[in-house]
Coordinates of C-alpha atoms and ligand atoms in Angstrom, one line a residue:
X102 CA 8.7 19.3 18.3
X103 CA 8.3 22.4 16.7
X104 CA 8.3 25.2 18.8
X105 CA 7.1 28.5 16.6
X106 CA 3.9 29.5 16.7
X107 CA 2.8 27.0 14.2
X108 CA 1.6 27.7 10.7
X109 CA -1.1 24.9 11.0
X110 CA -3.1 25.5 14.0
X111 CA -6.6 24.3 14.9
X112 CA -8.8 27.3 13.2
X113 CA -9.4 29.8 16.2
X114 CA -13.7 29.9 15.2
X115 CA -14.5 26.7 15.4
X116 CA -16.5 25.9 18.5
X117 CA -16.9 22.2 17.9
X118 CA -14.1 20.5 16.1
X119 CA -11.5 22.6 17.4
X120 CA -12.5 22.4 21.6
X121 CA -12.6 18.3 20.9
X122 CA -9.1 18.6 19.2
X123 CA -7.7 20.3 22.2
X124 CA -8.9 18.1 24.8
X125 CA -7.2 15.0 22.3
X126 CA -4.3 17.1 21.9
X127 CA -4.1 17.3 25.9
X128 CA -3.7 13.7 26.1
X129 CA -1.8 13.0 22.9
X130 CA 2.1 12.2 23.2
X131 CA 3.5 14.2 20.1
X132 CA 7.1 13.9 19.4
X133 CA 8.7 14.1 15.9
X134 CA 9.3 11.4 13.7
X135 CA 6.0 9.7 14.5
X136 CA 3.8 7.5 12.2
X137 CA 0.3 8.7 13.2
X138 CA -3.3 7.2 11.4
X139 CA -5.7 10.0 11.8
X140 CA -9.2 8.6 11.3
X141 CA -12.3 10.3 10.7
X142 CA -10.1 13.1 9.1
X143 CA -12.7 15.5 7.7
X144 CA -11.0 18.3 6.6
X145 CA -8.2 18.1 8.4
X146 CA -8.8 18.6 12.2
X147 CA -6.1 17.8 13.7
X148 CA -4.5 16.1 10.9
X149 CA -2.3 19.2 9.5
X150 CA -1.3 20.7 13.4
X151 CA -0.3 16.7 13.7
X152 CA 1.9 16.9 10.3
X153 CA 3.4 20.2 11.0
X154 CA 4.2 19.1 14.9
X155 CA 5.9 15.8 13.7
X156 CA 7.5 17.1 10.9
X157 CA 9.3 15.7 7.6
X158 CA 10.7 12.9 9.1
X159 CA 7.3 11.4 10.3
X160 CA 4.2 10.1 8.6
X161 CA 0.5 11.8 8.9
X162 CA -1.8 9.1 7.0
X163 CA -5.6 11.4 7.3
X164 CA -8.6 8.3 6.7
X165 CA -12.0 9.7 6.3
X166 CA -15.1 7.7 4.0
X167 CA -16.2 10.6 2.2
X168 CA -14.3 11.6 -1.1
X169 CA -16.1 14.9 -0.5
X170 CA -14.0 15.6 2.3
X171 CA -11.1 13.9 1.3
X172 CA -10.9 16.1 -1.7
X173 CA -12.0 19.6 0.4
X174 CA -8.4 18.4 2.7
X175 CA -6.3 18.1 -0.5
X176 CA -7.5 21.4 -1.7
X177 CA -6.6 23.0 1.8
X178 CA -3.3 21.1 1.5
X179 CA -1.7 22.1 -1.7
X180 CA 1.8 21.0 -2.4
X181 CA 2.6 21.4 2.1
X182 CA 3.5 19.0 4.7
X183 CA 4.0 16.4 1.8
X184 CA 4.7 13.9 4.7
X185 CA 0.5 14.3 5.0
X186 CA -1.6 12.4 3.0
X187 CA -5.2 12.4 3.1
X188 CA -7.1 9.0 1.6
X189 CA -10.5 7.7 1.1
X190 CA -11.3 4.6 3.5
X191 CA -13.8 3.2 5.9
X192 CA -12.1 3.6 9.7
X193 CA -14.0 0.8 10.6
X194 CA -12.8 -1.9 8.2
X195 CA -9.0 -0.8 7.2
X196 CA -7.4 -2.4 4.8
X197 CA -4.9 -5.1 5.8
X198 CA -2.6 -3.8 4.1
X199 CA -1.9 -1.0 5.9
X200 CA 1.2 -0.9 8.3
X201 CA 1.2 -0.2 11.9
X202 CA 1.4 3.1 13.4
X203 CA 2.8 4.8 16.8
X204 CA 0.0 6.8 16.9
X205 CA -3.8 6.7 16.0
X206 CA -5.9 9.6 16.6
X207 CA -9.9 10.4 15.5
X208 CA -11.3 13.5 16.5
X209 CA -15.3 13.1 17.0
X210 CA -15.1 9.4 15.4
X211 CA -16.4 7.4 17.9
X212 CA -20.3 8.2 17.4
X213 CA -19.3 6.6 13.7
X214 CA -17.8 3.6 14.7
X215 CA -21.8 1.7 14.4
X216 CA -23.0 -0.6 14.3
X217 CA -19.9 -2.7 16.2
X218 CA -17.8 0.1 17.8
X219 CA -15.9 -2.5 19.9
X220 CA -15.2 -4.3 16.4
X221 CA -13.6 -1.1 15.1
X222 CA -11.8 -0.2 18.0
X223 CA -10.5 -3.5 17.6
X224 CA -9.5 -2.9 13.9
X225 CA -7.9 0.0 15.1
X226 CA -5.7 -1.9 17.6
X227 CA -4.7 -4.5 15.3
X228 CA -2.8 -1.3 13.4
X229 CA -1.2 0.0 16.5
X230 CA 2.7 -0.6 17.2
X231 CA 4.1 -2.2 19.8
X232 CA 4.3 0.7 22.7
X233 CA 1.8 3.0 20.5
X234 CA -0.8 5.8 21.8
X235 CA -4.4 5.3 21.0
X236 CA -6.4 9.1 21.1
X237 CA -10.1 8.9 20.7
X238 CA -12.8 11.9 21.1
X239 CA -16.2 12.0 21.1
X240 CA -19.5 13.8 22.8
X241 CA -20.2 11.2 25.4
X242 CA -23.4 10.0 26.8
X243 CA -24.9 12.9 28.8
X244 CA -24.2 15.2 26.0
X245 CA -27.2 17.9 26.0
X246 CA -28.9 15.9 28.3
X247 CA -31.1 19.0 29.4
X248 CA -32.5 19.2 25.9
X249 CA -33.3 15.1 25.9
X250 CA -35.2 15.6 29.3
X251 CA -37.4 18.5 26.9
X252 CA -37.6 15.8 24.4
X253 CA -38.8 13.0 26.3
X254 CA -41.2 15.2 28.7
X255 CA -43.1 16.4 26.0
X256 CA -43.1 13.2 24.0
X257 CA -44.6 11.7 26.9
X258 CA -47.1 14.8 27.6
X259 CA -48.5 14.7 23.4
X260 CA -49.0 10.6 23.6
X261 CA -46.0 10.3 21.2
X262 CA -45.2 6.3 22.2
X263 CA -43.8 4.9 19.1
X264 CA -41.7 8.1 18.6
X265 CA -40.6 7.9 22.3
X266 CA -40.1 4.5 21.9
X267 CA -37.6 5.1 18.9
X268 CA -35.9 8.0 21.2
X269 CA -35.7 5.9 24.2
X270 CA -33.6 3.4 22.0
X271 CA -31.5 6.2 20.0
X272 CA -30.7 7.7 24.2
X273 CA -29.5 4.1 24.8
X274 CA -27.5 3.7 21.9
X275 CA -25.2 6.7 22.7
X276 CA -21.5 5.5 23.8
X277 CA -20.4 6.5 27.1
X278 CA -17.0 7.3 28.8
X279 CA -17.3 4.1 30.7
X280 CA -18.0 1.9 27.7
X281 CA -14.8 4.0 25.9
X282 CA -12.5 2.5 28.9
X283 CA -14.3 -1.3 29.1
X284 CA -13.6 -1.1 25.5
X285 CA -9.9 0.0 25.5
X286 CA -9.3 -2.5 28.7
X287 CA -10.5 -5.4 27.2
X288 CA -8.2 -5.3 24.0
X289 CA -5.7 -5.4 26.3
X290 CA -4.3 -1.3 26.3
X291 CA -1.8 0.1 29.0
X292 CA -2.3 3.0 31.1
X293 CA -5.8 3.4 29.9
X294 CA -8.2 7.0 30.4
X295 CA -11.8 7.7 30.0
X296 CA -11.7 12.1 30.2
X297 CA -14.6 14.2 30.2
X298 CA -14.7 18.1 30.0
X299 CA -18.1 19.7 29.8
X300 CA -17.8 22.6 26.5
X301 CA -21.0 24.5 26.6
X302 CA -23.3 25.3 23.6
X303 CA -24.9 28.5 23.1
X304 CA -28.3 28.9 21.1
X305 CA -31.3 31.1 20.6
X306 CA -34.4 30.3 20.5
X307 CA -36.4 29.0 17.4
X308 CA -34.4 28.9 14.0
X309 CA -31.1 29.5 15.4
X310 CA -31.7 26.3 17.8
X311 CA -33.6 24.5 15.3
X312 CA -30.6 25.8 12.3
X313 CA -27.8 25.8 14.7
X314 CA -25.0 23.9 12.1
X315 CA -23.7 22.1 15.3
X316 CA -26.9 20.8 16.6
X317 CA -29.4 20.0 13.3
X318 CA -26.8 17.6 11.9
X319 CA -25.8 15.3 14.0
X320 CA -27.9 15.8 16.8
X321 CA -31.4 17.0 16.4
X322 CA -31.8 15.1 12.9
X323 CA -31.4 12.4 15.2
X324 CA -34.8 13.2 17.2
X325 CA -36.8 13.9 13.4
X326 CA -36.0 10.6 12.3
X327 CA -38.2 8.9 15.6
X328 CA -41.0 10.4 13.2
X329 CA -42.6 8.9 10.3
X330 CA -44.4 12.0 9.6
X331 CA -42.2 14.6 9.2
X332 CA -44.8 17.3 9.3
X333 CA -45.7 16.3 13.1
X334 CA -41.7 16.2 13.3
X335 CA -41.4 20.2 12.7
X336 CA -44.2 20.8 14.9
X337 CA -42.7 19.0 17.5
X338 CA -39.6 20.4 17.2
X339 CA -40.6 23.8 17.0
X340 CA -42.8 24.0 20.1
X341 CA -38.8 22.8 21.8
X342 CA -36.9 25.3 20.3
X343 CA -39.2 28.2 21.5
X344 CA -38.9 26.9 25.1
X345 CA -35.0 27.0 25.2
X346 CA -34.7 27.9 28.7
X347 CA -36.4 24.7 30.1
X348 CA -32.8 23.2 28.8
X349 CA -30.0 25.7 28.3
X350 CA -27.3 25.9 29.2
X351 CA -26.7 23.2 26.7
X352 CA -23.6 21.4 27.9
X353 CA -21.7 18.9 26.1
X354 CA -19.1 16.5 27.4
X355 CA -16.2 16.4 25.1
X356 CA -14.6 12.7 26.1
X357 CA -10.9 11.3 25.2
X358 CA -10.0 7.7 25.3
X359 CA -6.5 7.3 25.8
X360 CA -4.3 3.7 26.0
X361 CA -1.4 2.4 24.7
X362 CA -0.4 -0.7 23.6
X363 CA 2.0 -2.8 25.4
X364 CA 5.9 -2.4 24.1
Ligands
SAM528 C1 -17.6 15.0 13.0 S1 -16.6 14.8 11.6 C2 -15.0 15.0 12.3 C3 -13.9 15.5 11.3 C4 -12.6 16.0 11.9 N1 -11.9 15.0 12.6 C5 -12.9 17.2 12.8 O1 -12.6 17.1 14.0 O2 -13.4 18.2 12.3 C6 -16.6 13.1 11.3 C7 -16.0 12.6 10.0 O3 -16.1 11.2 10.1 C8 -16.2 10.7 8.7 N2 -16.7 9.4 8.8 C9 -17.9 8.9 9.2 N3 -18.0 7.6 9.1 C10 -16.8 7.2 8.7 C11 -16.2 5.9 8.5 N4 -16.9 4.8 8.6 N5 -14.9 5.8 8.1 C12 -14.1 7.0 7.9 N6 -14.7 8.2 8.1 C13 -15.9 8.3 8.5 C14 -17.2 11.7 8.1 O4 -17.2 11.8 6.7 C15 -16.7 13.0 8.8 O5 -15.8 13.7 7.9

């Protein structure tokens, strides 16, 4: 593996994407020459570290369904790593024409995988070779559980029942580490690992909770649409993020599911 500081490293500011990559990259067996599958690429976290780490005799192949992104990573990319290639697709239906691969990695992917995330996983195997690694990340049930306890305490206090209801179900939904390993287990995986490291989350209160670019997309978007009316949503919503310290510190749990397949 490459052993200079590398000239495609996880970018140093930030504080989501980048702490999930490490813990993947923690569990990830990198060695040159390797045909890895990146799904859920993005922009290209991890997906360039991985190109520049295996180097030109290996195979990066970067997945992600939004052209959007796809196109932002090709821009990054230029005319480097030309071993890298970054492709529109759906992770969780692949094409079956694609070969199989030594390694498949997806950094925060597995909240995507809806609305059958043992079917994908299962897509995913079928594209694994004989003897391959399987690296998964993902913000695992009990992510800012502090914050849901605010959520559902005041939901219950204002008479809120078909927009606790709605949360109750979304709170049930979430993955867990355990379902991760049942998963991973039942398609028959080696050597298989559930991980969870706790990355904390700092905020203000009011508009830098309720505008905080890791929290309002994929999480607190997520409590708006138990609403119907969207003007009681913003109330709601506000009255939380002015009484941050009922549930900070906001703690995540970064999780990696690890197995490989059998040789
Ligand atoms: C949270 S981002 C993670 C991106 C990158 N891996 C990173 O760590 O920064 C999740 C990505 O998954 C992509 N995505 C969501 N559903 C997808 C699907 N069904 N197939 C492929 N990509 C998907 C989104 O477009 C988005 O770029």
């Amino acid at each position: 593996m490459n052993k200079d500081a590398p000239r495609w490293p996880l970018p140093k500011h930030d504080y989501w994407s980048t702490p999930f990559a490490e813990s993947l990259l923690q569990h990830l067996d990198l060695r040159p020459g390797l045909r890895i599958l990146d799904i859920a690429s993005g922009h290209g976290i991890p997906a360039f570290y991985l190109a520049e780490q295996i180097g030109p005799t290996g195979e990066v192949l970067a997945i992600d369904m939004s052209a959007g992104q796809v196109a932002r990573a090709k821009a990054i990319q230029g005319s480097e790593l030309p071993w890298l290639q970054f492709e529109c697709m759906d992770m969780r239906s692949l094409r079956s024409d694609l070969p199989t691969f030594d390694r498949i990695t997806g950094n925060l992917s597995v909240m995507f995988f809806r609305p059958n995330r043992f079917q994908t996983v299962q897509g995913l195997v079928e594209h694994l070779a004989p003897g391959g690694q399987l690296v998964l990340t993902f913000p695992s049930y009990g992510t800012f559980d502090s914050l849901w306890q605010s959520v559902d305490q005041a939901m219950a206090q204002q008479g809120l029942i078909k927009e606790r209801e709605r949360f109750q179900d979304y709170l049930k939904e979430r993955p867990s580490a355990q379902d991760g390993r049942c998963w991973l287990e039942q398609l028959g995986l080696e050597r298989v690992g559930a991980f969870e490291y706790p990355l904390e989350v700092k905020t203000g209160a009011g508009q830098e909770f309720l505008y905080h670019p890791l929290l309002r997309g994929g999480f607190l978007d997520d409590v708006y649409e138990c609403f119907e009316n969207q003007f009681l949503a913003e109330a709601f919503m506000k009255q939380i993020s002015e009484a941050i310290q009922g549930f900070t510190p906001l703690i995540a749990q970064r999780c990696v599911l690890s197995g490989w397949n059998k040789s």
